[in-house]
Amino acid sequence: MANEAAPALIGTSGDSLREAFGKALSALADEFPKLVVLDADIAGGTGVHHFRKSHPKRFLQFGIAEQNMMAAAGGLAAVGLIPVVTTFAVFCLRAVEQARLSLAYTRRNAKIVASHPGLDVGPDGGSAQALEDIAAFRAIPGMTVISPADPVETALATRAILEFEGPVYMRTGRSPSRRLFGEDHTFKIGKGQIVRDGSDVTIVACGVEVARALEAAQKLAGEGIRARVVNMATIKPIDTELLTRCAEETGALVTAEDHNIHGGLGGAVAEALAATVPCPIEFIGMKDVFGASGEPEELATVYGLTAPHIASAAKRAIARKRK
Amino acid sequence: MAAQPANLQKADRHLTVEGRDLETDLARAAAFVRKHSIASIYHAGSGHPGGALSCADVLTCLFGAELNLWATDREDPNRDRFVLSKGHAAPALYAVGAQYGFCGKKDSLRLRKLGSPFQGHPHVLDLPWVETSTGSLGQGVSVAIGMAMGLKLQNKSARVYAMLGDGELQEGEVWEAAMCGAHHKLDNLCAIIDYNKLQSDDRNDNIMRLEPLAAKFRAFDWAVAEIDGHDIAEILKTFRRASATHGRPSMIIAHTIKGKGVPTMENVPQWHGSVKLTREQAEEALISLGAEHSEIRELLDGQ
Ligand SMILES: Cc1ncc(C[n+]2csc(CCOP(=O)(O)OP(=O)(O)O)c2C)c(N)n1
Ligand SMILES: [Mg+2]
């Protein structure tokens, strides 16, 4: 259960979520003999070069042809394997329809794991920064959508998606990630976690924004505002039970994601609460604009995704509470 | 299920009708497939007759003679797989399924109706024997690629077949799949192009030229055969040859006539679909396909 103190930010581990994912896949391969990994010429980028090395026979190269790769995953699953499609988040977008028809409509036990989401991509620039993937995949019936927050959680989520039966879209990350969780961390698909407790406002975050949300909560604490932080690593199905509890107990929310504010985590939270316990929500994310080249931290500052931005949003949300 | 020599199983299936040879049987079955397709499209009030009629002979040969696949053992992991990549020809697939016991003949006339598993395009969760859901052109062949790769990985000898439309070849994904199949030496994969020269709006030539078609697939390093897609003996022979191909996937370019068997529909782009057949048009079509009066009544009224 949550404690009042934030989990220590252990600083930059040098380990990105993609690395954590790639290493976890290799480690899990013997336990999941049906697992096969699909790549479109960017194994080094997605972290699955580890798997290519450890399990070359189960590493399937599709070349730079994401649509064929995505639909072929449906065929691999149809004959009893567990395909894990890997590419950058932005290139998953060009195969959304293949994921829809050949993975989701057919309810295949196939996984899509996308690295390089959002501003976390950094210097590759606006063309490479997927801001729409959560929205697109969340809109597909039956598709589970996950965005873990740190390397430990990514490894746990990798196991969880392999144990889970059904199509999953999971985001990893490119840049070195802050360690938020210890080895005792747990992950369950569909469950959010309160990672810092508070009663004035709840910050619901996923991916890289969880670390920033914790920073924001720390900052707010200095101003006498007690912010709760929820790590919402599963965006679909969203943990409505936890959200309604947070809405009831804190009366205002902020959502924070490295994604367009339309259709992603913010949209999912708003949908869930509009139908249950409506309350003020402020949305942190890309404000319907494309990104640009720069380091992730610089970009976060320019586009309003940093801890100070989240803290300001928290104050706005609190101010909007009905007296 | 116990592994048996594949040829024995294939042969066994065709010893069911006394005193008739395989080709005559298949020709009759294909005629049924055409009649049933027309009837189901008539009942549906919409659907795609042209491309169902053009692929009827190849489909019938596949299910009637080529595929190691039994209605009685659909779950067999060693079964051959067939993917209808041109999913809009679903009425023909359902008719073939009805002919070979995968579904009921009457049931499958309930095409495109609320609550019916016979959706406008095949859906594997409704009908497991269609193997995957299709309807978005260009995807089925990729799914077939995945199946072929997966079967090879698991050391299974089963084969995978996919039927594509010619217009479908304009999808870039088909060429991604073509490269992939050759690169991975998927000799357990056999694709068939229903080369009826027409697509939705017009002739291929007027929409987006495909020729030189065989040369394209040869250049992609597929084993290519060009055949008359209405000649049952030739179809069967070509499938045998494809099965014996090593190191490369096979592509059978089946020259066909869109609307084959119904003179008013043959080679007329407007009969691609989706069309509503009047009672008179349905009857006329069934007569051209050789249906007797009683069979017409049964197909059109026997619901
Ligand atoms: C991706 C995609 N785009 C468009 C369509 C709409 N559509 C359905 S059938 C068809 C024409 C197909 O022509 P062809 O592949 O030659 O089929 P056939 O002539 O055998 O009916 C089109 C454009 C579709 N089903 N999928
Ligand atoms: Mg055609």
XYZ file of C-alpha atoms and ligand atoms in Angstrom:
653
model
C 0.000 0.000 0.000
C 1.072 3.537 -0.517
C 3.089 5.520 1.904
C 3.220 9.262 2.396
C 6.834 9.420 1.219
C 7.631 9.126 -2.472
C 9.635 6.104 -3.568
C 13.203 7.235 -3.944
C 14.129 8.315 -7.437
C 17.280 6.288 -7.736
C 18.581 8.611 -10.385
C 19.291 7.680 -13.950
C 19.982 3.976 -14.110
C 21.237 4.151 -17.653
C 18.659 1.499 -18.382
C 15.887 2.420 -20.731
C 12.536 0.678 -20.827
C 13.411 -0.845 -24.196
C 16.536 -2.372 -22.710
C 14.560 -3.696 -19.781
C 11.994 -5.157 -22.162
C 14.573 -6.750 -24.438
C 16.437 -8.331 -21.558
C 13.223 -9.536 -19.955
C 12.119 -11.191 -23.201
C 15.355 -13.136 -23.414
C 15.093 -14.148 -19.792
C 11.502 -15.340 -20.260
C 12.025 -17.159 -23.540
C 12.708 -20.569 -22.050
C 9.686 -20.328 -19.832
C 7.503 -19.403 -22.828
C 8.604 -21.793 -25.563
C 5.867 -20.539 -27.920
C 7.199 -16.998 -27.790
C 8.557 -15.645 -31.090
C 9.817 -12.108 -31.662
C 9.124 -10.165 -34.844
C 11.378 -7.355 -35.939
C 11.379 -4.842 -38.793
C 15.070 -3.992 -38.975
C 15.317 -2.055 -35.730
C 16.143 -4.730 -33.170
C 18.916 -2.571 -31.774
C 16.392 0.209 -31.281
C 13.640 -1.791 -29.669
C 15.822 -3.825 -27.339
C 15.157 -7.200 -28.947
C 18.775 -7.524 -30.114
C 19.156 -9.313 -26.788
C 16.597 -11.867 -27.898
C 18.125 -12.161 -31.355
C 21.373 -13.122 -29.661
C 19.898 -15.473 -27.089
C 17.222 -17.129 -29.258
C 18.107 -16.608 -32.925
C 15.721 -19.308 -34.214
C 12.755 -17.607 -32.618
C 13.724 -14.171 -33.875
C 11.833 -13.463 -37.104
C 13.058 -10.772 -39.428
C 10.414 -9.041 -41.536
C 12.478 -6.250 -43.006
C 11.137 -2.713 -43.131
C 7.587 -3.867 -43.752
C 5.453 -3.241 -40.687
C 2.085 -3.977 -42.250
C 3.095 -7.437 -43.364
C 4.768 -8.032 -39.998
C 1.698 -7.011 -38.022
C -0.703 -9.205 -40.003
C 1.776 -12.089 -40.104
C 1.707 -12.011 -36.299
C -1.938 -12.999 -36.651
C -0.894 -16.028 -38.693
C 1.803 -17.014 -36.214
C -0.706 -16.793 -33.379
C -3.228 -18.764 -35.424
C -0.843 -21.715 -35.513
C -0.233 -21.613 -31.778
C 2.759 -19.346 -31.251
C 2.901 -16.182 -29.125
C 4.179 -13.486 -31.471
C 5.641 -10.288 -30.067
C 5.692 -7.598 -32.752
C 8.368 -5.004 -32.115
C 9.014 -1.669 -33.778
C 8.879 2.030 -32.941
C 5.535 3.364 -31.757
C 5.235 5.659 -34.745
C 5.586 2.744 -37.167
C 2.956 0.771 -35.323
C 0.632 3.515 -36.453
C 1.021 2.497 -40.090
C -0.132 -0.989 -39.177
C -3.058 -0.094 -36.936
C -5.511 -1.594 -39.373
C -3.546 -4.842 -39.523
C -3.568 -4.956 -35.724
C -7.275 -4.287 -35.774
C -8.280 -6.987 -38.245
C -5.649 -9.674 -37.937
C -4.940 -9.425 -34.191
C -7.884 -7.853 -32.375
C -10.950 -8.770 -34.445
C -9.589 -12.304 -34.551
C -8.767 -12.118 -30.806
C -5.251 -13.478 -31.300
C -2.831 -14.035 -28.482
C -0.368 -11.569 -29.978
C 1.608 -8.737 -28.411
C 2.778 -5.467 -29.902
C 5.617 -3.802 -28.032
C 6.527 -0.335 -29.238
C 9.592 1.608 -28.268
C 10.254 5.290 -28.963
C 6.939 6.796 -27.889
C 6.300 10.519 -27.534
C 8.852 13.218 -26.769
C 10.973 10.549 -25.076
C 12.256 9.911 -28.615
C 14.137 13.204 -28.412
C 16.490 14.286 -31.194
C 14.947 12.194 -33.992
C 12.326 14.895 -33.953
C 8.652 15.381 -34.615
C 8.252 12.804 -37.361
C 9.401 10.028 -35.032
C 7.545 11.018 -31.870
C 4.329 9.009 -31.687
C 1.686 11.072 -29.925
C -1.306 9.107 -31.155
C -0.524 5.450 -30.510
C -2.332 5.102 -27.190
C -5.425 6.709 -28.692
C -5.328 4.550 -31.802
C -4.782 1.237 -30.067
C -7.107 2.086 -27.193
C -9.916 2.556 -29.699
C -9.580 -1.016 -30.965
C -12.110 -3.308 -29.252
C -10.465 -5.900 -27.027
C -6.997 -4.365 -27.218
C -5.211 -4.041 -23.872
C -2.931 -0.987 -23.659
C -0.014 -0.731 -21.244
C 2.649 1.905 -20.596
C 5.008 0.980 -17.752
C 6.924 3.622 -15.830
C 10.365 2.214 -15.109
C 12.663 -0.692 -15.985
C 11.531 -2.864 -13.095
C 7.896 -2.422 -14.026
C 8.698 -3.000 -17.697
C 10.233 -6.366 -16.892
C 7.216 -7.310 -14.806
C 4.836 -6.113 -17.505
C 6.704 -8.165 -20.101
C 6.008 -11.278 -18.092
C 2.421 -10.194 -17.504
C 1.625 -9.731 -21.196
C 3.044 -13.150 -22.007
C 0.916 -14.731 -19.300
C -2.132 -12.781 -20.465
C -4.263 -14.305 -23.211
C -5.194 -11.797 -25.894
C -3.905 -8.882 -27.948
C -1.841 -6.261 -26.122
C -0.187 -3.009 -27.130
C 2.658 -2.009 -24.812
C 4.827 1.105 -24.935
C 8.392 0.999 -23.731
C 10.765 3.974 -24.006
C 13.937 5.093 -25.681
C 15.713 7.326 -23.201
C 17.466 6.298 -20.006
C 14.740 5.916 -17.470
C 14.628 6.783 -13.811
C 14.237 3.812 -11.481
C 11.106 4.318 -9.450
C 10.484 0.883 -8.053
C 12.387 -1.648 -6.025
C 12.620 -5.344 -6.744
C 9.524 -5.911 -4.575
C 7.356 -3.980 -7.056
C 4.323 -5.748 -8.452
C 2.435 -5.288 -11.686
C -1.020 -6.452 -12.568
C -2.734 -5.722 -15.877
C -5.737 -3.490 -15.246
C -4.605 -2.243 -11.839
C -3.358 1.253 -11.124
C -1.175 1.853 -8.095
C -1.034 4.715 -5.643
C 2.687 5.381 -5.506
C 2.396 8.388 -3.241
C -0.583 9.193 -1.109
C -2.270 12.536 -0.654
C -5.734 13.981 -0.180
C -5.905 17.307 -2.050
C -5.546 16.168 -5.635
C -4.631 13.030 -7.585
C -2.074 13.010 -10.367
C -2.710 10.051 -12.663
C 0.294 9.351 -14.860
C 1.815 6.712 -17.094
C 5.220 6.087 -18.631
C 7.861 8.768 -18.174
C 5.314 11.098 -16.630
C 5.099 9.016 -13.443
C 8.562 10.159 -12.349
C 7.627 13.747 -13.167
C 4.365 13.394 -11.268
C 6.273 12.226 -8.197
C 8.579 15.196 -8.517
C 5.560 17.460 -8.811
C 4.008 15.948 -5.704
C 7.238 16.581 -3.820
C 7.210 20.180 -4.957
C 3.538 20.612 -4.029
C 4.237 19.170 -0.585
C 6.609 22.087 -0.032
C 3.635 24.379 -0.608
C 1.418 22.465 1.756
C -0.528 20.652 -0.967
C -0.844 16.917 -0.520
C -0.944 15.321 -3.944
C -1.644 11.677 -4.504
C 0.165 10.028 -7.421
C -1.278 7.090 -9.285
C 0.829 5.056 -11.670
C -1.753 4.038 -14.269
C 0.405 1.591 -16.194
C -2.634 -0.032 -17.795
C -4.539 2.511 -19.832
C -6.991 -0.070 -21.078
C -8.828 -1.545 -19.338
C -8.582 1.503 -17.073
C -8.816 0.942 -13.324
C -12.161 2.685 -12.852
C -12.461 1.499 -9.281
C -9.252 3.203 -8.246
C -10.106 6.324 -10.243
C -13.512 6.737 -8.612
C -11.950 6.274 -5.210
C -9.372 8.956 -5.986
C -12.072 11.276 -7.316
C -14.123 10.787 -4.170
C -11.192 11.137 -1.785
C -9.292 13.990 -3.441
C -11.989 15.722 -5.520
C -9.696 16.814 -8.376
C -7.350 15.144 -10.840
C -4.481 15.792 -13.189
C -3.572 13.349 -15.908
C -0.022 13.291 -17.275
C 1.224 11.435 -20.334
C 3.838 11.682 -23.071
C 1.106 11.635 -25.747
C -1.464 13.935 -27.248
C -3.940 15.092 -24.620
C -6.663 13.805 -26.932
C -7.556 10.157 -26.769
C -4.810 8.857 -24.488
C -4.630 8.417 -20.727
C -6.409 11.727 -20.140
C -9.251 10.652 -22.375
C -9.513 7.288 -20.680
C -9.613 8.853 -17.210
C -12.141 11.478 -18.262
C -14.399 8.837 -19.806
C -14.244 6.705 -16.687
C -14.994 9.558 -14.293
C -17.612 11.308 -16.409
C -19.636 8.146 -16.086
C -19.026 7.687 -12.334
C -17.687 10.488 -10.122
C -17.246 13.619 -12.260
C -14.670 16.037 -10.922
C -12.289 18.683 -12.282
C -9.502 17.198 -14.420
C -6.513 19.005 -15.896
C -4.659 17.379 -18.771
C -0.880 17.318 -19.098
C 0.421 16.075 -22.422
C 1.032 17.322 -25.935
C -1.610 19.935 -26.617
C -2.583 18.704 -30.060
C 0.729 19.776 -31.589
C 3.668 17.820 -32.980
C 7.032 17.712 -31.265
C 10.474 18.605 -32.617
C 14.126 17.690 -32.177
C 15.717 18.212 -28.802
C 16.612 16.241 -25.718
C 13.579 14.745 -23.979
C 13.973 16.968 -20.928
C 14.285 20.088 -23.084
C 11.241 19.072 -25.059
C 9.259 18.364 -21.916
C 10.015 21.898 -20.771
C 9.031 23.461 -24.089
C 5.835 21.443 -24.475
C 4.711 21.575 -20.864
C 5.251 18.039 -19.597
C 7.600 18.695 -16.645
C 7.016 18.494 -12.911
C 6.407 22.262 -12.552
C 3.763 22.046 -15.291
C 2.101 19.169 -13.483
C 2.241 21.054 -10.184
C 0.575 24.110 -11.751
C -2.080 21.913 -13.283
C -2.692 20.374 -9.860
C -3.321 23.808 -8.390
C -5.702 24.666 -11.223
C -7.595 21.448 -10.653
C -7.840 22.120 -6.924
C -9.073 25.648 -7.596
C -11.857 24.260 -9.754
C -13.217 22.030 -6.992
C -16.772 22.924 -5.969
C -16.705 24.570 -2.595
C -4.924 -36.974 -34.708
C -2.613 -39.686 -35.910
C -0.376 -38.711 -38.790
C -1.145 -40.600 -41.984
C 0.485 -40.299 -45.354
C -1.039 -37.151 -46.793
C -1.764 -38.597 -50.213
C -3.668 -41.488 -48.777
C -5.909 -39.096 -46.894
C -6.480 -36.952 -49.931
C -7.326 -39.963 -52.049
C -9.648 -41.383 -49.420
C -11.844 -38.360 -49.522
C -12.562 -38.850 -53.194
C -13.580 -42.437 -53.040
C -16.878 -41.386 -51.543
C -18.906 -41.232 -54.720
C -19.029 -44.528 -56.572
C -18.459 -44.643 -60.269
C -17.494 -41.040 -60.838
C -14.101 -39.619 -61.314
C -12.658 -36.772 -59.303
C -12.847 -34.146 -62.019
C -16.524 -34.772 -62.713
C -17.191 -34.583 -58.994
C -15.344 -31.325 -58.661
C -17.113 -29.831 -61.668
C -20.465 -30.664 -60.097
C -19.314 -29.261 -56.777
C -18.129 -26.055 -58.432
C -21.516 -25.708 -60.115
C -23.145 -26.049 -56.719
C -20.781 -23.413 -55.322
C -21.830 -20.965 -58.027
C -25.541 -21.646 -57.579
C -25.305 -21.414 -53.806
C -23.328 -18.165 -54.032
C -25.982 -16.586 -56.262
C -28.745 -17.780 -53.961
C -27.109 -16.479 -50.787
C -26.379 -13.099 -52.391
C -30.003 -12.974 -53.558
C -31.253 -13.655 -50.032
C -28.794 -11.171 -48.543
C -29.884 -8.396 -50.866
C -26.224 -7.442 -51.242
C -22.850 -9.038 -51.882
C -20.210 -9.613 -54.543
C -21.214 -12.159 -57.197
C -18.535 -11.487 -59.847
C -15.515 -12.439 -57.769
C -17.325 -15.341 -56.125
C -18.116 -16.909 -59.489
C -14.606 -16.399 -60.859
C -12.853 -18.243 -58.030
C -15.390 -21.061 -57.622
C -13.407 -23.682 -59.545
C -10.124 -23.077 -57.747
C -11.839 -22.957 -54.356
C -13.659 -26.184 -55.067
C -10.465 -27.924 -56.137
C -8.763 -26.734 -52.963
C -11.413 -27.979 -50.574
C -12.419 -30.960 -52.655
C -9.014 -32.323 -53.505
C -5.989 -30.374 -52.386
C -6.264 -29.385 -48.744
C -5.512 -31.856 -46.005
C -8.473 -30.606 -44.093
C -11.521 -32.321 -42.718
C -14.786 -30.945 -41.523
C -14.691 -33.654 -38.887
C -11.344 -32.614 -37.443
C -11.072 -28.871 -37.643
C -8.746 -28.563 -34.670
C -6.028 -30.803 -36.072
C -2.842 -28.725 -35.706
C -1.416 -30.524 -38.728
C -4.244 -29.488 -41.034
C -3.574 -27.394 -44.113
C -4.752 -23.795 -43.834
C -6.700 -21.813 -46.388
C -7.015 -18.026 -46.211
C -9.448 -16.158 -48.435
C -7.454 -12.957 -48.746
C -10.086 -11.569 -51.148
C -12.608 -11.793 -48.342
C -15.477 -10.301 -50.341
C -15.750 -13.649 -52.136
C -17.109 -15.032 -48.855
C -20.290 -16.414 -50.487
C -18.137 -18.774 -52.551
C -16.151 -19.844 -49.490
C -19.338 -20.497 -47.526
C -20.735 -22.474 -50.435
C -17.583 -24.578 -50.626
C -17.809 -25.056 -46.877
C -21.398 -26.207 -47.281
C -20.419 -28.573 -50.073
C -17.731 -30.240 -47.980
C -19.512 -30.333 -44.648
C -17.963 -27.410 -42.801
C -21.329 -25.728 -42.464
C -24.955 -26.357 -43.332
C -26.229 -25.760 -46.849
C -29.318 -23.976 -45.593
C -27.553 -22.155 -42.781
C -25.057 -20.634 -45.142
C -27.851 -19.131 -47.249
C -28.376 -16.773 -44.305
C -25.652 -14.530 -45.629
C -25.113 -11.039 -44.169
C -28.068 -11.376 -41.783
C -28.211 -10.200 -38.202
C -27.140 -12.995 -35.884
C -25.805 -15.165 -38.712
C -22.191 -16.383 -38.526
C -22.042 -15.948 -42.320
C -20.977 -12.316 -42.249
C -20.329 -10.279 -45.362
C -16.660 -11.136 -44.969
C -15.306 -14.276 -43.258
C -14.825 -14.037 -39.510
C -12.853 -16.720 -37.719
C -14.603 -16.228 -34.382
C -17.927 -16.985 -36.086
C -16.626 -19.786 -38.326
C -13.362 -21.332 -37.097
C -12.779 -23.145 -40.389
C -12.224 -19.875 -42.283
C -8.927 -19.758 -40.294
C -8.680 -15.954 -40.116
C -10.831 -12.900 -40.648
C -10.433 -11.060 -43.912
C -12.096 -8.293 -45.885
C -9.367 -5.701 -45.854
C -7.518 -6.519 -49.040
C -3.823 -7.280 -48.793
C -3.860 -8.643 -45.264
C -4.853 -12.255 -45.717
C -1.703 -13.075 -47.604
C 0.388 -11.690 -44.727
C -1.551 -13.800 -42.261
C -0.862 -16.802 -44.491
C 2.846 -15.887 -44.436
C 2.740 -15.916 -40.638
C 0.985 -19.281 -40.625
C 3.533 -20.757 -43.024
C 6.438 -19.425 -40.954
C 4.874 -20.671 -37.734
C 4.207 -24.149 -39.121
C 7.784 -24.433 -40.337
C 9.115 -23.242 -36.990
C 7.132 -25.998 -35.316
C 8.340 -28.586 -37.838
C 4.849 -29.235 -39.117
C 4.420 -30.393 -42.673
C 1.046 -28.717 -43.171
C 0.694 -26.333 -46.102
C -0.866 -22.898 -46.313
C -2.940 -21.605 -49.218
C -4.132 -18.078 -49.852
C -6.448 -16.761 -52.552
C -5.934 -13.185 -53.678
C -7.792 -10.935 -56.069
C -5.931 -9.265 -58.892
C -7.015 -5.795 -57.825
C -5.849 -6.749 -54.353
C -2.308 -6.862 -55.702
C -2.341 -3.071 -55.788
C -1.971 -3.109 -52.006
C 1.659 -2.529 -51.047
C 1.372 -5.087 -48.262
C 1.074 -7.846 -50.870
C 4.560 -7.012 -52.102
C 5.915 -6.866 -48.575
C 4.513 -10.359 -48.201
C 5.939 -11.428 -51.559
C 9.425 -10.402 -50.494
C 8.985 -12.007 -47.097
C 7.742 -15.345 -48.437
C 10.704 -15.676 -50.772
C 13.255 -14.506 -48.204
C 12.051 -17.074 -45.702
C 11.845 -19.779 -48.383
C 8.255 -20.591 -47.519
C 7.778 -23.559 -49.808
C 4.832 -24.600 -47.661
C 2.956 -21.576 -48.969
C 0.906 -21.515 -52.145
C -0.869 -18.325 -53.180
C -3.412 -18.163 -55.964
C -4.362 -15.026 -57.842
C -7.902 -15.017 -59.160
C -6.850 -13.150 -62.281
C -10.232 -12.053 -63.571
C -8.839 -8.766 -64.938
C -11.516 -6.723 -63.213
C -11.729 -5.043 -59.879
C -14.329 -2.863 -58.213
C -14.839 0.007 -60.629
C -13.260 -1.125 -63.850
C -10.640 -3.293 -65.505
C -7.291 -3.540 -63.711
C -5.720 -1.967 -66.771
C -7.791 1.174 -66.355
C -7.358 1.401 -62.576
C -3.714 0.412 -62.036
C -1.901 -1.853 -64.455
C -0.630 -5.198 -63.092
C 1.236 -6.579 -66.086
C 3.762 -8.018 -66.484
C 2.378 -9.977 -63.570
C 4.063 -13.371 -63.764
C 7.393 -11.619 -64.311
C 6.862 -9.600 -61.150
C 6.438 -12.668 -58.984
C 9.274 -14.462 -60.742
C 11.449 -11.472 -60.000
C 10.414 -11.800 -56.350
C 11.668 -15.396 -56.567
C 8.382 -17.222 -56.348
C 7.700 -20.378 -58.347
C 5.071 -19.087 -60.757
C 2.526 -21.031 -62.780
C -0.061 -19.510 -65.109
C -3.139 -21.570 -65.697
C -6.734 -21.520 -66.844
C -8.494 -21.071 -63.524
C -11.610 -22.838 -64.811
C -9.817 -25.996 -66.023
C -10.125 -28.443 -63.161
C -7.549 -30.901 -64.443
C -5.033 -28.116 -64.865
C -5.786 -26.678 -61.442
C -5.243 -30.054 -59.776
C -2.053 -30.702 -61.674
C -0.673 -27.287 -60.770
C -1.400 -27.779 -57.083
C 0.531 -31.054 -57.200
C 3.472 -29.305 -58.763
C 3.330 -26.513 -56.206
C 3.403 -29.051 -53.376
C 6.603 -30.482 -54.798
C 8.353 -27.105 -54.988
C 11.305 -26.686 -52.655
C 12.886 -23.536 -51.301
C 10.370 -21.055 -52.715
C 6.728 -20.167 -52.252
C 4.386 -20.902 -55.138
C 2.196 -18.458 -56.981
C -0.556 -19.754 -59.201
C -1.870 -17.085 -61.518
C -5.300 -18.429 -62.395
C -6.747 -16.720 -65.442
C -10.459 -16.505 -64.807
C -13.587 -14.774 -65.976
C -15.302 -12.518 -63.510
C -18.919 -13.650 -63.225
C -18.058 -17.016 -64.829
C -21.099 -19.147 -65.624
C -23.653 -16.354 -65.768
C -23.419 -14.781 -69.239
C -25.031 -11.497 -68.195
C -22.431 -11.093 -65.458
C -19.328 -12.283 -67.265
C -16.713 -9.572 -67.650
C -19.075 -6.821 -66.533
C -17.435 -4.689 -63.812
C -20.820 -3.646 -62.384
C -21.408 -7.215 -61.186
C -18.439 -6.902 -58.837
C -20.763 -5.712 -56.086
C -22.153 -4.974 -53.787
C -25.333 -5.696 -55.713
C -28.941 -6.495 -54.999
C -30.179 -9.330 -57.191
C -33.826 -9.235 -58.229
C -35.810 -12.459 -58.209
C -35.673 -12.535 -62.014
C -31.928 -11.974 -62.112
C -31.348 -14.675 -59.529
C -33.523 -17.161 -61.415
C -31.919 -16.314 -64.718
C -28.466 -16.734 -63.204
C -29.376 -20.081 -61.676
C -30.771 -21.292 -65.001
C -27.518 -20.337 -66.747
C -25.690 -22.287 -64.079
C -27.745 -25.358 -64.959
C -30.166 -25.392 -62.047
C -33.380 -27.363 -62.485
C -36.702 -25.818 -61.559
C -36.847 -27.754 -58.298
C -33.359 -26.704 -57.322
C -34.197 -23.076 -58.037
C -37.256 -23.335 -55.790
C -35.173 -24.948 -53.087
C -32.404 -22.361 -53.259
C -34.629 -19.312 -53.505
C -37.704 -20.369 -51.522
C -36.601 -23.232 -49.340
C -35.618 -21.052 -46.412
C -7.951 -2.474 -48.203
C -9.218 -2.481 -48.973
N -9.506 -1.438 -49.787
C -10.674 -1.419 -50.471
C -11.575 -2.427 -50.349
C -12.919 -2.357 -51.087
N -12.976 -3.389 -52.135
C -13.611 -4.555 -51.926
S -13.492 -5.590 -53.231
C -12.595 -4.458 -54.119
C -12.102 -4.798 -55.484
C -11.246 -6.000 -55.433
O -10.858 -6.398 -56.697
P -10.169 -7.800 -56.909
O -9.086 -7.957 -55.899
O -9.764 -7.884 -58.320
O -11.299 -8.822 -56.529
P -12.261 -9.661 -57.474
O -12.149 -9.104 -58.844
O -11.784 -11.041 -57.403
O -13.620 -9.505 -56.897
C -12.414 -3.297 -53.388
C -11.691 -2.098 -53.870
C -11.253 -3.486 -49.474
N -12.089 -4.507 -49.246
N -10.067 -3.498 -48.822
Mg -10.361 -9.004 -59.901
